[in-house]
């Protein structure tokens, strides 16, 4: 049994810290002098650290740095919103990066064509009516049965003419991904297309100058297909290509541990003259192994496939809307397959490359008095398994831009085919506005993809079939968008941890540069004003 402390016992005998700080017994005068000098130096160091911390805290209060967090589920438009900020406030850097998106745009186009081939193939008609395809939002109805299916008579010709795209798709993925999905890929400043064309992809893990791993890209594992899943694919044509099925049932994604765009740019290559006797520059179009040559040779069959009335009808029967998916370039086939194609701003905004991890971009943005204010904008992965990474950024964030894709009311999550995408956005929105750590953070809500919502409603898709609470209200854009506007607004009013905070709702299509630029200007002014108010109150 422990012996109770005596009431009048000296603290030094019961306090381990005090006992440790007591001078040693039989301490000599010289030892005492050295000990006191060491204690004095330790206190000076501690005081300097405290002073630095106080100065840093004071600087943070007086320096109007702004931190913005972009939140939302996967494919809600977060990366496109960040691209719009770059286009507005770092235009030169955005334009310098455009060439690096060429391979991504090629892959987006090739995958769209391959998915259409899969969807209209006779083999797909023999599969179950509930089979899943990318871009599809609802199960097949009785009208899409094999008996009533429209046959694409030219399918054998399309398949034969577009067979080179199968190998090209795999080659582009090899270029963008690591053979081991958990390992980084070494990427040269100038992509060696012939290296990937020969099937070579053994790479070594490299470390950049900043000590971080080199850029790497992974292909997340696919999930079991679901009737409502918007992001999976049919088996490859003929059902015999195992290698292709891997690439088509998985989405390529890039982890932003460093600047991957720099790694995939062409550097100074397009500025080099072909010879000393000509001013003609050398470019990728002169490289016979560049993917553009395969695409250029397949341009006419791709156009014929996309414009074929029987193909269009078969896609309608299967309720497949490929034009609603990210990275849709089928209406730009002639331009993108041109030998000297150079991505424009809109191409980069539409290009789809899934981001994982946290992407940080810094800008200097002028306020109303033309003073430059540093901004840091964070794009955080929106998949369910990445949302745990959000919390560390809540502490000192000034504003949140939350994106909810309201066109996704008839789709499900790729991560969980049992969960409706819009319902997931609603629950995610509720958790953000009710979070007490964010009580003093301004929130701007983007009800995004209104262009796709309009097209979907015009095509006859009824909201009430997927959200029964909508009832028998008119199924037009004005009423549906107002319904979502009020629904998300009421959630903030009911569950917000601070109903007095700055809160705005915008109906957006973040791929529309003109409209989005106006919205971003308004958002920027609101955030700067609120931040300055908070600084004066501190």
Tab-separated table of N, CA, C and O in Angstrom, residues 247-359:
chain	number	residue	atom	x	y	z
A	247	UNK	N	-7.156	-1.307	-68.208
A	247	UNK	CA	-7.042	0.134	-68.386
A	247	UNK	C	-8.394	0.788	-68.493
A	247	UNK	O	-8.579	1.927	-68.115
A	248	UNK	N	-9.380	0.081	-69.035
A	248	UNK	CA	-10.671	0.700	-69.285
A	248	UNK	C	-11.570	0.664	-68.059
A	248	UNK	O	-12.515	1.415	-67.961
A	249	UNK	N	-11.313	-0.258	-67.131
A	249	UNK	CA	-12.138	-0.337	-65.941
A	249	UNK	C	-11.529	0.429	-64.785
A	249	UNK	O	-11.978	0.326	-63.661
A	250	UNK	N	-10.491	1.179	-65.049
A	250	UNK	CA	-9.841	1.953	-64.007
A	250	UNK	C	-9.610	3.368	-64.510
A	250	UNK	O	-9.421	3.571	-65.703
A	251	UNK	N	-9.623	4.296	-63.591
A	251	UNK	CA	-9.417	5.688	-63.984
A	251	UNK	C	-8.009	6.115	-63.658
A	251	UNK	O	-7.525	5.915	-62.543
A	252	UNK	N	-7.344	6.700	-64.627
A	252	UNK	CA	-5.988	7.194	-64.400
A	252	UNK	C	-6.047	8.406	-63.494
A	252	UNK	O	-6.860	9.307	-63.688
A	253	UNK	N	-5.191	8.434	-62.498
A	253	UNK	CA	-5.151	9.578	-61.594
A	253	UNK	C	-3.709	9.943	-61.307
A	253	UNK	O	-2.812	9.107	-61.388
A	254	UNK	N	-3.507	11.202	-60.984
A	254	UNK	CA	-2.158	11.700	-60.726
A	254	UNK	C	-2.089	12.227	-59.301
A	254	UNK	O	-3.000	12.885	-58.816
A	255	UNK	N	-0.993	11.894	-58.617
A	255	UNK	CA	-0.756	12.392	-57.266
A	255	UNK	C	0.168	13.592	-57.351
A	255	UNK	O	1.270	13.507	-57.897
A	256	UNK	N	-0.285	14.714	-56.823
A	256	UNK	CA	0.472	15.961	-56.981
A	256	UNK	C	1.527	16.127	-55.890
A	256	UNK	O	1.462	17.040	-55.079
A	257	UNK	N	2.492	15.214	-55.859
A	257	UNK	CA	3.611	15.426	-54.949
A	257	UNK	C	4.609	16.407	-55.537
A	257	UNK	O	5.452	16.935	-54.838
A	258	UNK	N	4.544	16.624	-56.811
A	258	UNK	CA	5.368	17.658	-57.442
A	258	UNK	C	4.725	18.024	-58.777
A	258	UNK	O	3.650	17.546	-59.111
A	259	UNK	N	5.394	18.859	-59.550
A	259	UNK	CA	4.793	19.408	-60.763
A	259	UNK	C	4.873	18.406	-61.910
A	259	UNK	O	5.822	18.393	-62.689
A	260	UNK	N	3.856	17.562	-62.035
A	260	UNK	CA	3.857	16.549	-63.100
A	260	UNK	C	3.774	17.184	-64.476
A	260	UNK	O	4.294	16.634	-65.446
A	261	UNK	N	3.129	18.341	-64.572
A	261	UNK	CA	2.987	18.982	-65.887
A	261	UNK	C	4.353	19.334	-66.480
A	261	UNK	O	4.563	19.227	-67.677
A	262	UNK	N	5.279	19.738	-65.617
A	262	UNK	CA	6.617	20.060	-66.103
A	262	UNK	C	7.293	18.813	-66.660
A	262	UNK	O	7.993	18.862	-67.671
A	263	UNK	N	7.029	17.680	-66.011
A	263	UNK	CA	7.650	16.436	-66.460
A	263	UNK	C	7.141	15.996	-67.820
A	263	UNK	O	7.867	15.355	-68.590
A	264	UNK	N	5.891	16.344	-68.162
A	264	UNK	CA	5.313	15.905	-69.430
A	264	UNK	C	5.316	16.987	-70.502
A	264	UNK	O	4.743	16.804	-71.566
A	265	UNK	N	5.932	18.105	-70.220
A	265	UNK	CA	6.029	19.151	-71.239
A	265	UNK	C	7.140	18.797	-72.223
A	265	UNK	O	7.959	17.917	-71.972
A	266	UNK	N	7.182	19.519	-73.344
A	266	UNK	CA	8.180	19.227	-74.374
A	266	UNK	C	9.426	20.094	-74.251
A	266	UNK	O	10.296	20.043	-75.100
A	267	UNK	N	9.479	20.904	-73.193
A	267	UNK	CA	10.660	21.727	-72.996
A	267	UNK	C	10.903	22.669	-74.162
A	267	UNK	O	9.994	23.298	-74.683
A	268	UNK	N	12.121	22.734	-74.612
A	268	UNK	CA	12.481	23.635	-75.716
A	268	UNK	C	12.447	22.954	-77.082
A	268	UNK	O	12.909	23.512	-78.067
A	269	UNK	N	11.900	21.760	-77.121
A	269	UNK	CA	11.993	21.003	-78.357
A	269	UNK	C	11.321	21.702	-79.533
A	269	UNK	O	11.842	21.713	-80.639
A	270	UNK	N	10.144	22.300	-79.291
A	270	UNK	CA	9.432	22.896	-80.418
A	270	UNK	C	10.071	24.218	-80.861
A	270	UNK	O	9.634	24.797	-81.835
A	271	UNK	N	11.080	24.659	-80.139
A	271	UNK	CA	11.758	25.897	-80.523
A	271	UNK	C	13.027	25.622	-81.328
A	271	UNK	O	13.660	26.551	-81.818
A	272	UNK	N	13.414	24.378	-81.439
A	272	UNK	CA	14.656	24.047	-82.124
A	272	UNK	C	14.447	24.022	-83.638
A	272	UNK	O	13.516	23.376	-84.113
A	273	UNK	N	15.289	24.679	-84.402
A	273	UNK	CA	15.147	24.616	-85.869
A	273	UNK	C	15.547	23.243	-86.388
A	273	UNK	O	16.391	22.570	-85.803
A	274	UNK	N	14.923	22.834	-87.488
A	274	UNK	CA	15.250	21.539	-88.073
A	274	UNK	C	16.690	21.509	-88.585
A	274	UNK	O	17.369	20.499	-88.521
A	275	UNK	N	17.121	22.636	-89.113
A	275	UNK	CA	18.494	22.713	-89.607
A	275	UNK	C	18.938	24.167	-89.574
A	275	UNK	O	18.136	25.073	-89.340
A	276	UNK	N	20.215	24.386	-89.828
A	276	UNK	CA	20.744	25.751	-89.809
A	276	UNK	C	20.295	26.544	-91.024
A	276	UNK	O	20.475	27.755	-91.078
A	277	UNK	N	19.720	25.884	-92.029
A	277	UNK	CA	19.363	26.546	-93.276
A	277	UNK	C	17.867	26.855	-93.377
A	277	UNK	O	17.405	27.281	-94.434
A	278	UNK	N	17.125	26.636	-92.306
A	278	UNK	CA	15.680	26.890	-92.352
A	278	UNK	C	15.203	27.438	-91.021
A	278	UNK	O	15.784	27.154	-89.973
A	279	UNK	N	14.163	28.234	-91.082
A	279	UNK	CA	13.556	28.756	-89.855
A	279	UNK	C	12.412	27.862	-89.355
A	279	UNK	O	11.775	28.162	-88.360
A	280	UNK	N	12.153	26.777	-90.071
A	280	UNK	CA	11.085	25.870	-89.683
A	280	UNK	C	11.466	25.137	-88.399
A	280	UNK	O	12.571	24.598	-88.281
A	281	UNK	N	10.551	25.152	-87.428
A	281	UNK	CA	10.844	24.524	-86.148
A	281	UNK	C	10.522	23.037	-86.185
A	281	UNK	O	9.736	22.564	-86.996
A	282	UNK	N	11.170	22.315	-85.295
A	282	UNK	CA	10.913	20.888	-85.147
A	282	UNK	C	9.925	20.685	-84.014
A	282	UNK	O	10.045	21.302	-82.959
A	283	UNK	N	8.936	19.852	-84.204
A	283	UNK	CA	7.935	19.616	-83.168
A	283	UNK	C	7.578	18.158	-83.063
A	283	UNK	O	8.158	17.295	-83.733
A	284	UNK	N	6.595	17.882	-82.219
A	284	UNK	CA	6.171	16.503	-82.003
A	284	UNK	C	5.643	15.863	-83.289
A	284	UNK	O	5.681	14.653	-83.444
A	285	UNK	N	5.142	16.708	-84.189
A	285	UNK	CA	4.591	16.179	-85.442
A	285	UNK	C	5.659	15.548	-86.323
A	285	UNK	O	5.349	14.826	-87.260
A	286	UNK	N	6.943	15.821	-86.025
A	286	UNK	CA	8.039	15.216	-86.773
A	286	UNK	C	8.516	13.906	-86.146
A	286	UNK	O	9.373	13.233	-86.717
A	287	UNK	N	7.979	13.557	-84.997
A	287	UNK	CA	8.362	12.321	-84.308
A	287	UNK	C	7.411	11.210	-84.742
A	287	UNK	O	6.221	11.228	-84.388
A	288	UNK	N	7.863	10.226	-85.510
A	288	UNK	CA	6.958	9.187	-86.019
A	288	UNK	C	6.328	8.333	-84.932
A	288	UNK	O	5.308	7.684	-85.171
A	289	UNK	N	6.907	8.317	-83.725
A	289	UNK	CA	6.347	7.519	-82.645
A	289	UNK	C	5.360	8.299	-81.779
A	289	UNK	O	4.780	7.745	-80.844
A	290	UNK	N	5.147	9.582	-82.072
A	290	UNK	CA	4.219	10.392	-81.278
A	290	UNK	C	2.786	9.872	-81.489
A	290	UNK	O	2.397	9.505	-82.603
A	291	UNK	N	1.971	9.849	-80.420
A	291	UNK	CA	0.593	9.336	-80.531
A	291	UNK	C	-0.265	10.057	-81.553
A	291	UNK	O	-1.251	9.498	-82.037
A	292	UNK	N	0.074	11.294	-81.886
A	292	UNK	CA	-0.766	12.056	-82.799
A	292	UNK	C	-0.892	11.381	-84.157
A	292	UNK	O	-1.911	11.524	-84.842
A	293	UNK	N	0.113	10.612	-84.559
A	293	UNK	CA	0.063	9.975	-85.875
A	293	UNK	C	-0.985	8.863	-85.911
A	293	UNK	O	-1.660	8.678	-86.923
A	294	UNK	N	-1.112	8.113	-84.824
A	294	UNK	CA	-2.167	7.090	-84.745
A	294	UNK	C	-3.532	7.760	-84.743
A	294	UNK	O	-4.458	7.349	-85.467
A	295	UNK	N	-3.681	8.805	-83.951
A	295	UNK	CA	-4.960	9.508	-83.890
A	295	UNK	C	-5.318	10.124	-85.238
A	295	UNK	O	-6.479	10.061	-85.674
A	296	UNK	N	-4.346	10.706	-85.879
A	296	UNK	CA	-4.602	11.336	-87.173
A	296	UNK	C	-5.059	10.320	-88.215
A	296	UNK	O	-5.974	10.582	-89.009
A	297	UNK	N	-4.467	9.142	-88.189
A	297	UNK	CA	-4.850	8.108	-89.153
A	297	UNK	C	-6.228	7.525	-88.857
A	297	UNK	O	-6.873	6.972	-89.756
A	298	UNK	N	-6.676	7.631	-87.602
A	298	UNK	CA	-7.988	7.102	-87.199
A	298	UNK	C	-9.070	8.182	-87.163
A	298	UNK	O	-10.206	7.903	-86.745
A	299	UNK	N	-8.738	9.392	-87.585
A	299	UNK	CA	-9.678	10.508	-87.439
A	299	UNK	C	-10.979	10.264	-88.190
A	299	UNK	O	-12.077	10.470	-87.651
A	300	UNK	N	-10.894	9.852	-89.444
A	300	UNK	CA	-12.105	9.660	-90.241
A	300	UNK	C	-13.005	8.557	-89.689
A	300	UNK	O	-14.222	8.750	-89.576
A	301	UNK	N	-12.479	7.375	-89.329
A	301	UNK	CA	-13.340	6.360	-88.710
A	301	UNK	C	-13.963	6.833	-87.392
A	301	UNK	O	-15.117	6.496	-87.095
A	302	UNK	N	-13.225	7.610	-86.594
A	302	UNK	CA	-13.784	8.130	-85.340
A	302	UNK	C	-14.955	9.066	-85.634
A	302	UNK	O	-16.004	9.003	-84.973
A	303	UNK	N	-14.766	9.947	-86.621
A	303	UNK	CA	-15.848	10.864	-87.000
A	303	UNK	C	-17.066	10.097	-87.507
A	303	UNK	O	-18.208	10.411	-87.136
A	304	UNK	N	-16.820	9.104	-88.344
A	304	UNK	CA	-17.930	8.318	-88.885
A	304	UNK	C	-18.681	7.594	-87.767
A	304	UNK	O	-19.921	7.542	-87.774
A	305	UNK	N	-17.949	7.036	-86.808
A	305	UNK	CA	-18.585	6.344	-85.680
A	305	UNK	C	-19.462	7.295	-84.884
A	305	UNK	O	-20.622	6.985	-84.568
A	306	UNK	N	-18.921	8.475	-84.560
A	306	UNK	CA	-19.648	9.414	-83.699
A	306	UNK	C	-20.863	10.005	-84.414
A	306	UNK	O	-21.870	10.319	-83.764
A	307	UNK	N	-20.808	10.132	-85.739
A	307	UNK	CA	-21.912	10.738	-86.485
A	307	UNK	C	-22.913	9.700	-87.010
A	307	UNK	O	-23.951	10.081	-87.564
A	308	UNK	N	-22.626	8.433	-86.853
A	308	UNK	CA	-23.490	7.362	-87.370
A	308	UNK	C	-24.843	7.394	-86.642
A	308	UNK	O	-24.888	7.266	-85.416
A	309	UNK	N	-25.960	7.592	-87.363
A	309	UNK	CA	-27.281	7.639	-86.711
A	309	UNK	C	-27.610	6.382	-85.920
A	309	UNK	O	-28.252	6.462	-84.861
A	310	UNK	N	-27.190	5.210	-86.422
A	310	UNK	CA	-27.491	3.975	-85.697
A	310	UNK	C	-26.717	3.905	-84.383
A	310	UNK	O	-27.207	3.364	-83.394
A	311	UNK	N	-25.504	4.466	-84.368
A	311	UNK	CA	-24.733	4.533	-83.117
A	311	UNK	C	-25.437	5.451	-82.118
A	311	UNK	O	-25.588	5.106	-80.942
A	312	UNK	N	-25.864	6.617	-82.574
A	312	UNK	CA	-26.576	7.556	-81.710
A	312	UNK	C	-27.829	6.905	-81.130
A	312	UNK	O	-28.129	7.044	-79.930
A	313	UNK	N	-28.568	6.195	-81.983
A	313	UNK	CA	-29.796	5.562	-81.533
A	313	UNK	C	-29.505	4.458	-80.513
A	313	UNK	O	-30.210	4.324	-79.507
A	314	UNK	N	-28.452	3.691	-80.768
A	314	UNK	CA	-28.112	2.616	-79.813
A	314	UNK	C	-27.700	3.188	-78.469
A	314	UNK	O	-28.041	2.633	-77.417
A	315	UNK	N	-26.977	4.284	-78.478
A	315	UNK	CA	-26.596	4.918	-77.216
A	315	UNK	C	-27.820	5.434	-76.474
A	315	UNK	O	-27.904	5.331	-75.242
A	316	UNK	N	-28.783	5.990	-77.225
A	316	UNK	CA	-30.029	6.453	-76.578
A	316	UNK	C	-30.795	5.283	-75.969
A	316	UNK	O	-31.336	5.394	-74.867
A	317	UNK	N	-30.838	4.159	-76.685
A	317	UNK	CA	-31.546	2.991	-76.166
A	317	UNK	C	-30.912	2.486	-74.878
A	317	UNK	O	-31.611	2.007	-73.985
A	318	UNK	N	-29.617	2.609	-74.796
A	318	UNK	CA	-28.909	2.156	-73.598
A	318	UNK	C	-28.797	3.242	-72.537
A	318	UNK	O	-28.170	3.032	-71.498
A	319	UNK	N	-29.414	4.394	-72.825
A	319	UNK	CA	-29.369	5.531	-71.903
A	319	UNK	C	-27.927	5.934	-71.574
A	319	UNK	O	-27.597	6.237	-70.434
A	320	UNK	N	-27.070	5.921	-72.575
A	320	UNK	CA	-25.666	6.292	-72.395
A	320	UNK	C	-25.474	7.721	-72.876
A	320	UNK	O	-25.749	8.026	-74.029
A	321	UNK	N	-24.985	8.581	-72.001
A	321	UNK	CA	-24.767	9.988	-72.343
A	321	UNK	C	-23.283	10.303	-72.170
A	321	UNK	O	-22.869	10.889	-71.166
A	322	UNK	N	-22.494	9.902	-73.134
A	322	UNK	CA	-21.046	10.104	-73.026
A	322	UNK	C	-20.687	11.578	-72.985
A	322	UNK	O	-19.650	11.957	-72.435
A	323	UNK	N	-21.538	12.431	-73.552
A	323	UNK	CA	-21.235	13.859	-73.573
A	323	UNK	C	-21.299	14.487	-72.185
A	323	UNK	O	-20.827	15.608	-71.981
A	324	UNK	N	-21.867	13.780	-71.214
A	324	UNK	CA	-21.942	14.316	-69.857
A	324	UNK	C	-20.706	13.980	-69.033
A	324	UNK	O	-20.513	14.505	-67.950
A	325	UNK	N	-19.874	13.090	-69.538
A	325	UNK	CA	-18.701	12.696	-68.779
A	325	UNK	C	-17.591	13.718	-68.865
A	325	UNK	O	-17.526	14.536	-69.789
A	326	UNK	N	-16.690	13.657	-67.888
A	326	UNK	CA	-15.522	14.535	-67.917
A	326	UNK	C	-14.607	14.115	-69.066
A	326	UNK	O	-14.553	12.945	-69.445
A	327	UNK	N	-13.900	15.068	-69.633
A	327	UNK	CA	-12.981	14.761	-70.717
A	327	UNK	C	-13.689	14.409	-72.010
A	327	UNK	O	-13.256	13.515	-72.744
A	328	UNK	N	-14.782	15.118	-72.326
A	328	UNK	CA	-15.543	14.848	-73.547
A	328	UNK	C	-14.999	15.699	-74.694
A	328	UNK	O	-15.078	16.921	-74.662
A	329	UNK	N	-14.439	15.032	-75.708
A	329	UNK	CA	-13.853	15.741	-76.844
A	329	UNK	C	-14.347	15.193	-78.187
A	329	UNK	O	-13.747	15.474	-79.219
A	330	UNK	N	-15.419	14.429	-78.189
A	330	UNK	CA	-15.875	13.794	-79.429
A	330	UNK	C	-16.378	14.807	-80.461
A	330	UNK	O	-16.397	14.500	-81.659
A	331	UNK	N	-16.796	15.974	-80.024
A	331	UNK	CA	-17.222	17.003	-80.974
A	331	UNK	C	-16.045	17.783	-81.550
A	331	UNK	O	-16.240	18.704	-82.343
A	332	UNK	N	-14.833	17.442	-81.119
A	332	UNK	CA	-13.632	18.157	-81.558
A	332	UNK	C	-12.619	17.212	-82.207
A	332	UNK	O	-11.422	17.476	-82.191
A	333	UNK	N	-13.100	16.120	-82.781
A	333	UNK	CA	-12.188	15.092	-83.294
A	333	UNK	C	-11.239	15.644	-84.347
A	333	UNK	O	-10.017	15.427	-84.291
A	334	UNK	N	-11.764	16.375	-85.331
A	334	UNK	CA	-10.914	16.873	-86.423
A	334	UNK	C	-9.816	17.790	-85.908
A	334	UNK	O	-8.657	17.712	-86.347
A	335	UNK	N	-10.147	18.646	-84.973
A	335	UNK	CA	-9.165	19.604	-84.463
A	335	UNK	C	-8.108	18.912	-83.602
A	335	UNK	O	-6.904	19.180	-83.730
A	336	UNK	N	-8.539	18.000	-82.725
A	336	UNK	CA	-7.611	17.390	-81.771
A	336	UNK	C	-6.698	16.374	-82.441
A	336	UNK	O	-5.570	16.163	-82.006
A	337	UNK	N	-7.163	15.740	-83.518
A	337	UNK	CA	-6.317	14.756	-84.195
A	337	UNK	C	-5.421	15.372	-85.250
A	337	UNK	O	-4.678	14.654	-85.930
A	338	UNK	N	-5.466	16.690	-85.417
A	338	UNK	CA	-4.564	17.363	-86.364
A	338	UNK	C	-3.117	17.189	-85.903
A	338	UNK	O	-2.832	17.172	-84.705
A	339	UNK	N	-2.208	17.062	-86.848
A	339	UNK	CA	-0.811	16.785	-86.505
A	339	UNK	C	-0.213	17.867	-85.617
A	339	UNK	O	0.586	17.582	-84.721
A	340	UNK	N	-0.594	19.125	-85.854
A	340	UNK	CA	-0.008	20.217	-85.079
A	340	UNK	C	-1.004	20.764	-84.058
A	340	UNK	O	-0.982	21.954	-83.738
A	341	UNK	N	-1.820	19.886	-83.534
A	341	UNK	CA	-2.790	20.304	-82.505
A	341	UNK	C	-2.074	20.787	-81.250
A	341	UNK	O	-1.149	20.140	-80.741
A	342	UNK	N	-2.505	21.953	-80.777
A	342	UNK	CA	-1.977	22.526	-79.530
A	342	UNK	C	-3.183	22.847	-78.643
A	342	UNK	O	-4.073	23.578	-79.061
A	343	UNK	N	-3.256	22.292	-77.428
A	343	UNK	CA	-4.430	22.501	-76.579
A	343	UNK	C	-4.692	23.978	-76.307
A	343	UNK	O	-3.765	24.750	-76.041
A	344	UNK	N	-5.957	24.374	-76.381
A	344	UNK	CA	-6.322	25.734	-75.996
A	344	UNK	C	-6.818	25.741	-74.551
A	344	UNK	O	-6.867	24.696	-73.879
A	345	UNK	N	-7.196	26.915	-74.062
A	345	UNK	CA	-7.617	27.034	-72.661
A	345	UNK	C	-8.803	26.127	-72.358
A	345	UNK	O	-8.839	25.450	-71.313
A	346	UNK	N	-9.786	26.114	-73.246
A	346	UNK	CA	-10.988	25.327	-73.002
A	346	UNK	C	-10.683	23.832	-72.973
A	346	UNK	O	-11.274	23.085	-72.193
A	347	UNK	N	-9.755	23.388	-73.792
A	347	UNK	CA	-9.358	21.979	-73.781
A	347	UNK	C	-8.795	21.584	-72.422
A	347	UNK	O	-9.117	20.520	-71.877
A	348	UNK	N	-7.925	22.431	-71.888
A	348	UNK	CA	-7.308	22.134	-70.587
A	348	UNK	C	-8.362	22.125	-69.488
A	348	UNK	O	-8.333	21.287	-68.587
A	349	UNK	N	-9.321	23.047	-69.573
A	349	UNK	CA	-10.377	23.088	-68.561
A	349	UNK	C	-11.233	21.827	-68.599
A	349	UNK	O	-11.687	21.341	-67.558
A	350	UNK	N	-11.457	21.285	-69.790
A	350	UNK	CA	-12.306	20.102	-69.924
A	350	UNK	C	-11.559	18.791	-69.698
A	350	UNK	O	-12.184	17.767	-69.421
A	351	UNK	N	-10.241	18.807	-69.819
A	351	UNK	CA	-9.464	17.571	-69.710
A	351	UNK	C	-9.642	16.945	-68.337
A	351	UNK	O	-9.654	17.639	-67.318
A	352	UNK	N	-9.767	15.628	-68.319
A	352	UNK	CA	-10.009	14.897	-67.077
A	352	UNK	C	-8.796	14.075	-66.694
A	352	UNK	O	-8.369	13.179	-67.414
A	353	UNK	N	-8.199	14.405	-65.554
A	353	UNK	CA	-7.146	13.596	-64.948
A	353	UNK	C	-7.373	13.645	-63.452
A	353	UNK	O	-7.175	14.680	-62.820
A	354	UNK	N	-7.817	12.562	-62.898
A	354	UNK	CA	-8.203	12.530	-61.486
A	354	UNK	C	-7.022	12.873	-60.586
A	354	UNK	O	-5.914	12.368	-60.759
A	355	UNK	N	-7.252	13.747	-59.617
A	355	UNK	CA	-6.201	14.134	-58.689
A	355	UNK	C	-6.389	13.416	-57.360
A	355	UNK	O	-7.507	13.256	-56.875
A	356	UNK	N	-5.286	12.975	-56.792
A	356	UNK	CA	-5.305	12.412	-55.445
A	356	UNK	C	-4.323	13.202	-54.598
A	356	UNK	O	-3.378	13.799	-55.106
A	357	UNK	N	-4.554	13.207	-53.296
A	357	UNK	CA	-3.719	14.015	-52.423
A	357	UNK	C	-4.186	15.461	-52.421
A	357	UNK	O	-5.292	15.777	-52.861
A	358	UNK	N	-3.346	16.338	-51.935
A	358	UNK	CA	-3.682	17.753	-51.782
A	358	UNK	C	-2.845	18.580	-52.743
A	358	UNK	O	-1.622	18.487	-52.761
A	359	UNK	N	-3.520	19.378	-53.557
A	359	UNK	CA	-2.839	20.243	-54.516
A	359	UNK	C	-2.872	21.666	-53.986
A	359	UNK	O	-3.948	22.192	-53.681
